[in-house]
Each structure stands twice: as structure tokens, then as C-alpha cells.
Amino acid sequence: MISRNIIAPSLLAADFTRLAEEIDLINNSSADWLHLDIMDGQFVPNISFGMMVVQAVRKLCKKPLDVHLMIEDPGRYIEQFRESGADHITVHYEACPHLHRVVHQIKSTGAKAGVALNPHTPITSLEDILEDLDIALIMSVNPGFGGQQFIYQTIPRVRKLKSLITTKNTKTVIEIDGGVGLHNAEVILQAGADILVAGSSIFKAEDPIRTIEKFKQISDNLETKFA
Ligand code: DX5
Ligand code: ZN
């Protein structure tokens, strides 16, 4: 089971000319996971990086690698991403006509399995697969680019998913990705999120380590409040 109150910086916003230093920064911070965005120029209108970069990051990074596949027909590459060092593999609902098969393919590699929903995809799409999922990722921007504005309709969607998880009594954790910053972390966590992905707000900050620390403080404070 995945624990809650997780902060996952997204490498997409890092300075790729200093990748080793950026990963070292994550190693020396209180971040829980490192989030890696894989984009194929088909499912999303942008191309990021592939397995070779995941392998290189794996060699340097001491934290679990949370791999978010924004690619068409991701079933073609699950084993390769796992072998490259992914600890969690999340695929998009919209990219998988045979979602159940792909989720079990991920699990058979030993990785944790996640499914992501685009901002317009109904939360209820996950209803019949929820018990098989370790992670349910709600996109809070349209996938493809870092640095976009958080879509506030995400908040009621998080509440809806949280109540579905509670009703079904599954161990699924809720991950939110896109436009997350110190200004909206509390409201997102209050709605029921367990994992915050943050790219620009961490890597573009003046002091990324301190920013990660502040994210952790916000979630720790809420945890004590609700304990
Ligand atoms: C968007 C990616 C995100 C992205 C978030 O398609 O899935 O993980 O890196 O970046 P920020 O935090 O800058 O919105
Ligand atoms: Zn992502």
C-alpha cells in the first residue's frame, strides 16, 4: 500500500543542462518521489524524453520513480519502462481501449499501477477498475506542458473520486498533476488528494529544497488537523 501525503517534484521543469545536480537536489530534499513525464507527440502535442533518460535518472536518483506515460497505446512499452527503472507506471484512460489488460500488465512487472484522467474525462470512468489501481491520477491541466494554470473544477472531481474510493473501500491513492503550487496545495489536499505533483513551483523556485519543505509542512499540518 502506498502511504499518503506524498510530494512528487516533476522533472519536466528541471534544467536539463544540469540534470545530475537537479536529481541530487531531489535526493537531498524531503521529496518522496520523482515524477517523470513521458510524452510522445501523439497523445499530447509535445515530445519530452524516453527510456534512455529514465535509465540515466534511475542511476542517480534515490527516490521512487513515478512514471507518467502520456503516450498512445502504452501497452507497447510497459516492460521497457519497468526495466529502465520505473517504480510506478501510470497510463492514460483515454489512451487505452483495453485498460484492464494494461493495468494488469503493469502489475505483472512488479510496478505499482496508475491510471490518469484528462480534465474532461468523467471520474466514474474509473468506477469498475478502481480496486485494481494503486494510483488514480487526476490531471489538473490539459496534459502536454508544464507551467499551466490549475483548473479549479478539479477540486470537486477530487472529492468525487475520494468518496468513490471510500464507498468501494479500495487502497487507491489520489494524485494531482498540473498547476500545483504552495498557494493551492491545502485546498487540493483537503479535497482528498494524497499525492501532489509539482514541476514549475519547485524547480523554478528560488529555493527548491525549502519549497518542498513547505509543501511537506502543509500536508503534515493537515494530517494532524484531521487525525
Ligand atoms: C503535464 C505534466 C506535469 C507537469 C506539471 O502534462 O503531466 O507533470 O510536469 O508541471 P507544472 O507543475 O509546472 O504544472
Ligand atoms: Zn505528469
XYZ file of N, CA and C and ligand atoms in Angstrom:
696
model
N 0.844 -1.207 0.000
C 0.000 0.000 0.000
C 0.879 1.257 0.000
N 0.438 2.246 -0.766
C 1.196 3.498 -0.862
C 0.785 4.414 0.291
N 1.774 5.056 0.926
C 1.410 5.955 2.023
C 0.903 7.286 1.452
N 0.293 8.093 2.328
C -0.304 9.348 1.861
C 0.623 10.532 2.117
N 0.171 11.722 1.751
C 0.969 12.946 1.920
C 2.310 12.893 1.204
N 2.223 12.630 -0.073
C 3.424 12.464 -0.892
C 3.635 13.726 -1.743
N 4.881 14.184 -1.802
C 5.228 15.278 -2.715
C 6.141 14.706 -3.806
N 5.723 14.915 -5.044
C 6.464 14.350 -6.178
C 6.857 15.471 -7.151
N 8.067 16.014 -7.014
C 8.515 17.018 -7.986
C 8.551 16.418 -9.396
N 8.159 17.225 -10.379
C 8.154 16.748 -11.765
C 9.395 17.255 -12.484
N 10.182 16.314 -12.975
C 11.471 16.633 -13.589
C 11.344 17.502 -14.847
N 10.146 17.498 -15.446
C 9.924 18.266 -16.677
C 10.364 19.722 -16.537
N 10.224 20.268 -15.325
C 10.547 21.683 -15.124
C 12.008 21.891 -14.716
N 12.779 20.810 -14.657
C 14.180 20.936 -14.227
C 15.030 21.516 -15.355
N 16.227 21.907 -15.012
C 17.198 22.387 -16.003
C 17.953 21.162 -16.526
N 17.664 20.780 -17.780
C 18.243 19.546 -18.332
C 19.730 19.684 -18.666
N 20.259 20.885 -18.629
C 21.708 21.021 -18.826
C 22.452 20.680 -17.527
N 21.678 20.585 -16.425
C 22.285 20.265 -15.122
C 21.506 19.134 -14.451
N 21.193 18.119 -15.248
C 20.286 17.084 -14.772
C 20.794 16.385 -13.500
N 22.072 16.059 -13.469
C 22.622 15.352 -12.306
C 22.472 16.198 -11.037
N 22.723 17.499 -11.168
C 22.578 18.387 -9.992
C 21.131 18.473 -9.533
N 20.223 18.537 -10.518
C 18.795 18.648 -10.188
C 18.330 17.378 -9.455
N 18.831 16.232 -9.887
C 18.439 14.971 -9.235
C 19.046 14.903 -7.828
N 20.247 15.412 -7.719
C 20.898 15.453 -6.416
C 20.108 16.317 -5.434
N 19.584 17.414 -5.981
C 18.749 18.293 -5.168
C 17.546 17.501 -4.615
N 16.935 16.700 -5.474
C 15.786 15.885 -5.041
C 16.240 14.864 -3.993
N 17.400 14.236 -4.239
C 17.922 13.253 -3.270
C 18.117 13.883 -1.893
N 18.533 15.142 -1.893
C 18.832 15.820 -0.621
C 17.632 16.561 -0.038
N 16.470 16.381 -0.631
C 15.276 17.097 -0.168
C 14.331 16.134 0.536
N 13.213 16.675 1.042
C 12.228 15.790 1.679
C 11.163 15.324 0.676
N 11.453 15.473 -0.625
C 10.520 14.952 -1.641
C 10.406 13.443 -1.486
N 9.225 12.916 -1.792
C 9.001 11.476 -1.608
C 9.286 10.689 -2.884
N 8.843 11.215 -4.020
C 9.035 10.543 -5.307
C 9.592 11.564 -6.298
N 10.098 11.043 -7.425
C 10.408 11.918 -8.560
C 9.463 11.527 -9.701
N 8.724 12.515 -10.212
C 7.720 12.290 -11.252
C 8.353 12.520 -12.628
N 8.185 11.561 -13.533
C 8.778 11.666 -14.870
C 7.682 11.639 -15.929
N 7.623 12.683 -16.743
C 6.575 12.824 -17.756
C 7.072 12.382 -19.121
N 6.461 11.328 -19.641
C 6.849 10.812 -20.954
C 5.776 11.212 -21.969
N 6.171 11.960 -22.994
C 5.215 12.473 -23.993
C 5.660 12.059 -25.388
N 4.681 11.631 -26.198
C 5.025 11.018 -27.492
C 4.707 11.870 -28.717
N 4.178 13.085 -28.515
C 3.821 13.906 -29.673
C 2.591 13.403 -30.410
N 1.911 12.405 -29.862
C 0.696 11.855 -30.470
C -0.475 12.021 -29.512
N -0.318 11.410 -28.342
C -1.383 11.546 -27.338
C -1.450 12.985 -26.840
N -0.287 13.603 -26.725
C -0.206 15.021 -26.343
C 0.649 15.757 -27.378
N 0.424 17.055 -27.536
C 1.143 17.783 -28.597
C 2.554 18.199 -28.186
N 3.278 17.313 -27.559
C 4.632 17.650 -27.126
C 5.419 16.344 -27.004
N 6.727 16.433 -27.151
C 7.599 15.268 -27.001
C 8.582 15.593 -25.887
N 8.720 14.698 -24.921
C 9.648 15.004 -23.826
C 10.879 14.111 -23.907
N 10.859 12.976 -23.224
C 12.022 12.083 -23.235
C 11.532 10.652 -23.062
N 12.440 9.705 -23.265
C 12.035 8.297 -23.220
C 12.863 7.472 -22.259
N 12.963 6.181 -22.579
C 13.584 5.232 -21.632
C 15.036 5.559 -21.309
N 15.776 6.059 -22.310
C 17.206 6.304 -22.051
C 17.390 7.302 -20.914
N 16.522 8.313 -20.899
C 16.615 9.318 -19.827
C 16.152 8.706 -18.504
N 15.093 7.875 -18.562
C 14.627 7.223 -17.326
C 15.769 6.378 -16.738
N 16.457 5.639 -17.591
C 17.592 4.816 -17.125
C 18.676 5.666 -16.468
N 18.984 6.783 -17.091
C 20.026 7.668 -16.551
C 19.586 8.247 -15.211
N 18.323 8.659 -15.137
C 17.804 9.227 -13.890
C 17.842 8.154 -12.797
N 17.461 6.945 -13.173
C 17.439 5.828 -12.203
C 18.796 5.632 -11.543
N 19.853 5.781 -12.345
C 21.208 5.572 -11.814
C 21.542 6.572 -10.721
N 20.969 7.775 -10.809
C 21.332 8.832 -9.878
C 20.320 9.054 -8.761
N 19.066 8.709 -9.040
C 18.002 9.095 -8.105
C 17.768 8.025 -7.038
N 17.674 8.486 -5.790
C 17.478 7.551 -4.678
C 16.002 7.399 -4.331
N 15.141 8.214 -4.940
C 13.707 8.170 -4.611
C 12.972 7.325 -5.653
N 11.770 6.832 -5.285
C 10.986 6.076 -6.272
C 10.675 6.918 -7.509
N 10.728 6.285 -8.672
C 10.420 6.981 -9.922
C 8.967 6.725 -10.304
N 8.227 7.825 -10.405
C 6.794 7.815 -10.686
C 6.629 8.212 -12.158
N 6.440 7.215 -13.008
C 6.473 7.465 -14.450
C 5.061 7.642 -15.008
N 4.832 8.779 -15.623
C 3.524 9.165 -16.156
C 3.606 9.105 -17.679
N 2.962 8.091 -18.250
C 3.038 7.880 -19.692
C 1.912 8.624 -20.406
N 2.264 9.702 -21.078
C 1.288 10.423 -21.906
C 1.544 9.984 -23.334
N 1.286 8.698 -23.584
C 1.570 8.130 -24.913
C 0.413 7.264 -25.362
N 0.225 7.184 -26.671
C -0.801 6.310 -27.262
C -0.388 4.855 -27.074
N -1.345 4.016 -26.837
C -1.129 2.567 -26.768
C 0.080 2.204 -25.884
N 0.045 2.624 -24.625
C 1.226 2.463 -23.756
C 1.599 0.999 -23.490
N 0.680 0.088 -23.735
C 0.967 -1.341 -23.543
C 2.211 -1.798 -24.302
N 2.565 -1.067 -25.357
C 3.747 -1.434 -26.160
C 5.053 -1.262 -25.388
N 5.032 -0.446 -24.335
C 6.307 -0.059 -23.703
C 6.403 -0.311 -22.200
N 5.389 -0.964 -21.619
C 5.378 -1.121 -20.152
C 6.646 -1.818 -19.637
N 6.993 -2.954 -20.225
C 8.152 -3.717 -19.723
C 9.432 -2.885 -19.851
N 9.557 -2.147 -20.964
C 10.779 -1.346 -21.155
C 10.911 -0.241 -20.111
N 9.775 0.383 -19.772
C 9.862 1.431 -18.743
C 10.167 0.821 -17.375
N 9.589 -0.329 -17.117
C 9.878 -1.015 -15.850
C 11.374 -1.367 -15.767
N 11.892 -1.947 -16.851
C 13.317 -2.315 -16.862
C 14.215 -1.075 -16.782
N 13.722 0.037 -17.250
C 14.509 1.282 -17.180
C 14.534 1.864 -15.778
N 13.651 1.353 -14.898
C 13.725 1.801 -13.502
C 12.460 2.419 -12.932
N 11.342 2.330 -13.648
C 10.092 2.904 -13.118
C 9.588 2.081 -11.933
N 9.225 2.771 -10.855
C 8.616 2.078 -9.706
C 7.106 2.080 -9.821
N 6.564 3.170 -10.389
C 5.123 3.260 -10.621
C 4.941 3.615 -12.087
N 3.948 3.010 -12.712
C 3.671 3.360 -14.110
C 2.198 3.744 -14.214
N 1.974 4.982 -14.683
C 0.606 5.481 -14.847
C 0.335 5.683 -16.335
N -0.781 5.121 -16.789
C -1.181 5.272 -18.197
C -2.453 6.109 -18.245
N -2.771 6.652 -19.412
C -3.993 7.443 -19.540
C -5.174 6.571 -19.928
N -6.284 6.795 -19.244
C -7.551 6.148 -19.565
C -7.873 6.356 -21.048
N -7.640 7.589 -21.538
C -8.039 7.955 -22.898
C -7.156 7.297 -23.958
N -6.011 6.733 -23.531
C -5.072 6.150 -24.495
C -5.159 4.623 -24.537
N -6.084 4.059 -23.753
C -6.122 2.599 -23.604
C -7.499 2.002 -23.827
N -7.782 1.484 -25.014
C -9.068 0.801 -25.198
C -9.160 -0.464 -24.345
N -8.004 -1.060 -24.022
C -8.003 -2.287 -23.212
C -7.313 -2.001 -21.877
N -7.934 -1.094 -21.144
C -7.315 -0.589 -19.915
C -7.050 -1.692 -18.891
N -8.010 -2.571 -18.714
C -7.860 -3.640 -17.728
C -6.615 -4.478 -18.023
N -6.433 -4.778 -19.300
C -5.265 -5.569 -19.692
C -3.967 -4.827 -19.372
N -3.920 -3.547 -19.690
C -2.693 -2.765 -19.475
C -2.382 -2.632 -17.982
N -3.427 -2.407 -17.175
C -3.217 -2.276 -15.725
C -2.603 -3.575 -15.178
N -3.113 -4.697 -15.634
C -2.565 -5.971 -15.137
C -1.185 -6.266 -15.715
N -0.944 -5.751 -16.909
C 0.402 -5.865 -17.496
C 1.405 -5.108 -16.610
N 1.020 -3.913 -16.162
C 1.902 -3.121 -15.280
C 2.153 -3.900 -13.998
N 1.075 -4.426 -13.412
C 1.221 -5.143 -12.142
C 2.108 -6.372 -12.291
N 2.015 -7.031 -13.438
C 2.805 -8.252 -13.623
C 4.300 -7.957 -13.682
N 4.684 -6.694 -13.943
C 6.114 -6.344 -13.927
C 6.595 -6.066 -12.496
N 5.635 -5.943 -11.556
C 6.001 -5.636 -10.179
C 5.897 -4.152 -9.862
N 5.583 -3.338 -10.854
C 5.423 -1.891 -10.609
C 4.033 -1.618 -10.047
N 3.885 -0.491 -9.360
C 2.559 -0.026 -8.936
C 1.850 0.519 -10.174
N 0.539 0.300 -10.243
C -0.195 0.680 -11.442
C -1.089 1.887 -11.195
N -1.023 2.837 -12.133
C -1.869 4.024 -12.037
C -2.608 4.290 -13.336
N -3.755 4.964 -13.218
C -4.480 5.426 -14.399
C -4.743 6.917 -14.233
N -4.487 7.663 -15.307
C -4.695 9.117 -15.292
C -5.936 9.480 -16.092
N -6.620 10.530 -15.624
C -7.790 11.061 -16.337
C -7.511 12.491 -16.779
N -7.834 12.783 -18.037
C -7.783 14.164 -18.515
C -8.874 14.985 -17.837
N -8.760 16.319 -17.879
C -9.729 17.146 -17.134
C -11.198 16.925 -17.511
N -11.479 16.470 -18.750
C -12.892 16.316 -19.160
C -13.423 14.894 -18.955
N -12.561 13.976 -18.578
C -13.000 12.567 -18.515
C -13.728 12.303 -17.195
N -14.966 11.772 -17.262
C -15.733 11.581 -16.019
C -15.009 10.695 -14.996
N -15.083 11.100 -13.751
C -14.472 10.346 -12.651
C -15.027 8.916 -12.611
N -16.316 8.798 -12.945
C -16.960 7.478 -12.884
C -16.347 6.484 -13.879
N -15.535 6.966 -14.827
C -14.856 6.046 -15.755
C -13.974 5.059 -15.009
N -13.573 5.439 -13.791
C -12.655 4.564 -13.036
C -13.397 3.593 -12.120
N -14.724 3.778 -12.049
C -15.517 3.035 -11.068
C -15.257 1.531 -11.088
N -15.226 0.952 -12.282
C -15.151 -0.509 -12.356
C -13.731 -1.054 -12.408
N -12.754 -0.174 -12.258
C -11.366 -0.669 -12.270
C -10.617 -0.207 -11.011
N -11.313 0.568 -10.194
C -10.686 1.197 -9.034
C -9.964 0.197 -8.122
N -10.573 -0.946 -7.895
C -9.942 -1.889 -6.946
C -8.623 -2.460 -7.465
N -8.379 -2.348 -8.774
C -7.113 -2.837 -9.342
C -6.026 -1.763 -9.338
N -6.400 -0.538 -8.985
C -5.447 0.575 -9.118
C -4.737 0.922 -7.812
N -3.433 1.119 -7.916
C -2.692 1.663 -6.775
C -2.850 3.182 -6.767
N -2.862 3.780 -7.954
C -2.882 5.238 -8.080
C -3.960 5.672 -9.078
N -4.734 6.685 -8.709
C -5.634 7.335 -9.669
C -5.148 8.768 -9.800
N -4.739 9.139 -11.011
C -4.169 10.477 -11.222
C -5.196 11.359 -11.926
N -5.543 12.470 -11.297
C -6.449 13.428 -11.937
C -5.607 14.566 -12.492
N -5.666 14.750 -13.807
C -4.948 15.868 -14.425
C -5.669 17.164 -14.063
N -4.902 18.131 -13.576
C -5.493 19.419 -13.222
C -5.085 20.507 -14.221
N -4.473 20.058 -15.343
C -4.262 20.894 -16.534
C -4.439 19.931 -17.718
N -4.516 20.465 -18.912
C -4.515 19.571 -20.075
C -3.085 19.086 -20.279
N -2.883 17.763 -20.328
C -1.518 17.240 -20.337
C -0.728 17.675 -21.569
N 0.571 17.793 -21.386
C 1.440 18.133 -22.501
C 2.501 19.164 -22.166
N 2.200 20.015 -21.219
C 3.138 21.105 -20.912
C 3.160 21.409 -19.419
N 4.330 21.819 -18.949
C 4.437 22.293 -17.579
C 4.048 23.766 -17.537
N 3.918 24.297 -16.347
C 3.720 25.735 -16.169
C 2.341 26.253 -16.527
N 1.323 25.394 -16.599
C -0.029 25.861 -16.913
C -0.797 26.157 -15.623
N -1.956 26.802 -15.803
C -2.786 27.189 -14.649
C -3.637 26.026 -14.182
N -3.721 25.853 -12.892
C -4.551 24.825 -12.267
C -6.023 25.034 -12.645
N -6.698 23.982 -13.076
C -8.121 24.059 -13.438
C -8.934 23.775 -12.168
N -9.688 24.773 -11.715
C -10.323 24.644 -10.400
C -11.475 23.647 -10.325
N -12.037 23.270 -11.483
C -13.059 22.211 -11.451
C -12.472 20.883 -10.980
N -11.151 20.846 -10.876
C -10.501 19.624 -10.374
C -10.925 19.343 -8.930
N -11.166 20.391 -8.160
C -11.444 20.204 -6.726
C -12.684 19.318 -6.498
N -13.860 19.652 -7.105
C -14.999 18.741 -6.911
C -14.747 17.346 -7.475
N -13.891 17.263 -8.500
C -13.564 15.942 -9.062
C -12.772 15.104 -8.045
N -11.882 15.761 -7.323
C -11.104 15.044 -6.309
C -12.053 14.531 -5.217
N -12.984 15.401 -4.806
C -13.949 14.995 -3.759
C -14.758 13.792 -4.214
N -15.172 13.837 -5.484
C -15.984 12.759 -6.040
C -15.196 11.434 -6.038
N -13.945 11.515 -6.454
C -13.117 10.303 -6.501
C -12.861 9.778 -5.096
N -12.611 10.699 -4.179
C -12.355 10.298 -2.792
C -13.572 9.536 -2.247
N -14.760 10.050 -2.550
C -15.938 9.380 -1.986
C -16.167 8.028 -2.670
N -15.816 7.925 -3.944
C -15.907 6.635 -4.644
C -14.948 5.611 -4.022
N -13.749 6.081 -3.706
C -12.739 5.200 -3.095
C -13.218 4.744 -1.710
N -13.801 5.692 -0.965
C -14.296 5.359 0.376
C -15.452 4.351 0.273
N -16.364 4.599 -0.657
C -17.500 3.687 -0.816
C -17.027 2.291 -1.210
N -16.100 2.243 -2.132
C -15.620 0.944 -2.621
C -14.572 0.341 -1.690
N -14.108 1.151 -0.736
C -13.123 0.698 0.232
C -11.866 0.111 -0.430
N -11.330 0.842 -1.415
C -10.102 0.394 -2.080
C -8.908 1.154 -1.499
N -7.710 0.674 -1.805
C -6.490 1.287 -1.249
C -5.908 2.327 -2.209
N -6.638 2.671 -3.240
C -6.162 3.602 -4.268
C -5.823 4.974 -3.680
N -4.679 5.521 -4.090
C -4.341 6.878 -3.666
C -4.591 7.847 -4.828
N -4.891 9.101 -4.464
C -5.236 10.113 -5.470
C -4.052 11.053 -5.697
N -3.641 11.149 -6.953
C -2.500 12.000 -7.328
C -3.018 13.144 -8.202
N -2.543 14.347 -7.935
C -2.965 15.522 -8.703
C -1.757 16.100 -9.425
N -1.935 16.395 -10.709
C -0.805 16.762 -11.557
C -1.162 17.945 -12.457
N -0.442 19.067 -12.256
C -0.599 20.229 -13.124
C -1.004 21.478 -12.369
N -0.164 22.498 -12.443
C -0.508 23.791 -11.832
C -0.562 23.770 -10.314
N 0.109 22.806 -9.705
C 0.084 22.715 -8.237
C 1.197 23.594 -7.657
N 0.826 24.399 -6.665
C 1.804 25.276 -6.010
C 1.478 25.421 -4.543
N 2.291 26.208 -3.857
C 2.060 26.391 -2.414
C 0.724 27.096 -2.173
N 0.259 27.883 -3.162
C -0.985 28.650 -2.995
C -2.240 27.767 -3.024
N -2.177 26.603 -3.688
C -3.396 25.781 -3.773
C -3.238 24.384 -3.159
N -2.069 24.087 -2.605
C -1.815 22.742 -2.069
C -2.832 22.355 -0.993
N -3.129 23.289 -0.108
C -4.002 22.958 1.025
C -5.405 22.572 0.553
N -5.956 23.364 -0.368
C -7.324 23.086 -0.817
C -7.386 21.748 -1.582
N -6.329 21.427 -2.300
C -6.297 20.162 -3.052
C -6.224 18.978 -2.074
N -5.380 19.123 -1.064
C -5.240 18.047 -0.072
C -6.532 17.891 0.734
N -7.141 19.031 1.070
C -8.393 18.986 1.836
C -9.488 18.255 1.071
N -9.453 18.387 -0.264
C -10.477 17.726 -1.085
C -10.284 16.210 -1.095
N -9.089 15.755 -0.703
C -8.875 14.307 -0.617
C -7.669 13.773 -1.368
N -6.833 14.681 -1.918
C -5.649 14.214 -2.648
C -4.598 13.659 -1.684
N -3.851 12.666 -2.153
C -2.786 12.056 -1.341
C -1.402 12.439 -1.860
N -1.313 12.706 -3.161
C -0.017 12.954 -3.799
C -0.104 14.227 -4.633
N 0.833 15.127 -4.423
C 0.886 16.339 -5.233
C 2.113 16.274 -6.131
N 1.882 16.417 -7.438
C 2.980 16.545 -8.392
C 3.192 18.032 -8.604
N 4.420 18.477 -8.540
C 4.678 19.908 -8.757
C 5.980 20.074 -9.538
N 5.868 20.700 -10.702
C 7.034 20.928 -11.560
C 7.584 22.317 -11.386
N 6.964 23.289 -12.069
C 7.463 24.668 -12.057
C 7.577 25.242 -10.655
N 6.563 24.981 -9.813
C 6.568 25.628 -8.498
C 7.738 25.141 -7.644
N 8.330 24.013 -7.999
C 9.506 23.553 -7.248
C 10.798 23.916 -7.991
N 10.932 23.452 -9.242
C 12.218 23.642 -9.922
C 12.493 25.096 -10.320
N 11.436 25.889 -10.502
C 11.663 27.291 -10.868
C 11.709 28.193 -9.624
N 11.541 27.594 -8.448
C 11.569 28.393 -7.220
C 13.004 28.831 -6.914
N 13.119 29.908 -6.152
C 14.449 30.380 -5.782
C 15.164 29.339 -4.921
N 14.383 28.714 -4.035
C 14.953 27.693 -3.151
C 14.083 26.435 -3.209
N 14.367 25.546 -4.170
C 13.520 24.361 -4.354
C 13.429 23.471 -3.105
N 14.535 23.300 -2.393
C 14.525 22.427 -1.202
C 13.560 22.980 -0.155
N 13.631 24.284 0.046
C 12.763 24.960 1.025
C 11.292 24.867 0.572
N 11.073 24.979 -0.745
C 9.702 24.890 -1.275
C 9.138 23.488 -1.026
N 9.943 22.476 -1.261
C 9.490 21.092 -1.000
C 9.158 20.954 0.490
N 10.017 21.539 1.313
C 9.803 21.519 2.767
C 8.459 22.160 3.126
N 8.159 23.274 2.469
C 6.881 23.973 2.740
C 5.696 23.122 2.311
N 5.812 22.450 1.153
C 4.746 21.538 0.719
C 4.521 20.459 1.788
N 5.619 19.908 2.287
C 5.519 18.839 3.296
C 4.849 19.367 4.561
N 5.198 20.601 4.933
C 4.605 21.200 6.135
C 3.100 21.349 5.987
N 2.672 21.804 4.797
C 1.232 21.990 4.553
C 0.521 20.652 4.732
N 1.075 19.588 4.161
C 0.376 18.296 4.258
C 0.474 17.718 5.669
N 1.611 17.922 6.325
C 1.733 17.430 7.708
C 0.740 18.135 8.628
N 0.611 19.462 8.453
C -0.328 20.223 9.289
C -1.746 19.719 9.116
N -2.128 19.448 7.865
C -3.488 18.975 7.615
C -3.692 17.612 8.255
N -2.650 16.788 8.176
C -2.773 15.438 8.734
C -3.040 15.494 10.230
N -2.325 16.381 10.918
C -2.549 16.474 12.370
C -3.954 17.028 12.658
N -4.397 17.968 11.783
C -5.706 18.565 11.988
C -6.809 17.514 11.898
N -6.658 16.577 10.936
C -7.703 15.587 10.719
C -7.492 14.289 11.501
N -6.368 14.225 12.234
C -6.034 12.956 12.922
C -7.031 12.669 14.045
C 1.790 17.994 -17.579
C 2.640 17.028 -16.766
C 3.002 17.514 -15.416
C 3.862 18.744 -15.420
C 3.415 19.588 -14.271
O 1.417 17.384 -18.777
O 1.968 15.788 -16.602
O 3.603 16.504 -14.608
O 5.233 18.494 -15.281
O 4.061 20.793 -14.347
P 3.621 22.062 -13.505
O 3.704 21.683 -12.066
O 4.612 23.070 -13.928
O 2.204 22.384 -13.917
Zn 2.800 14.255 -15.064
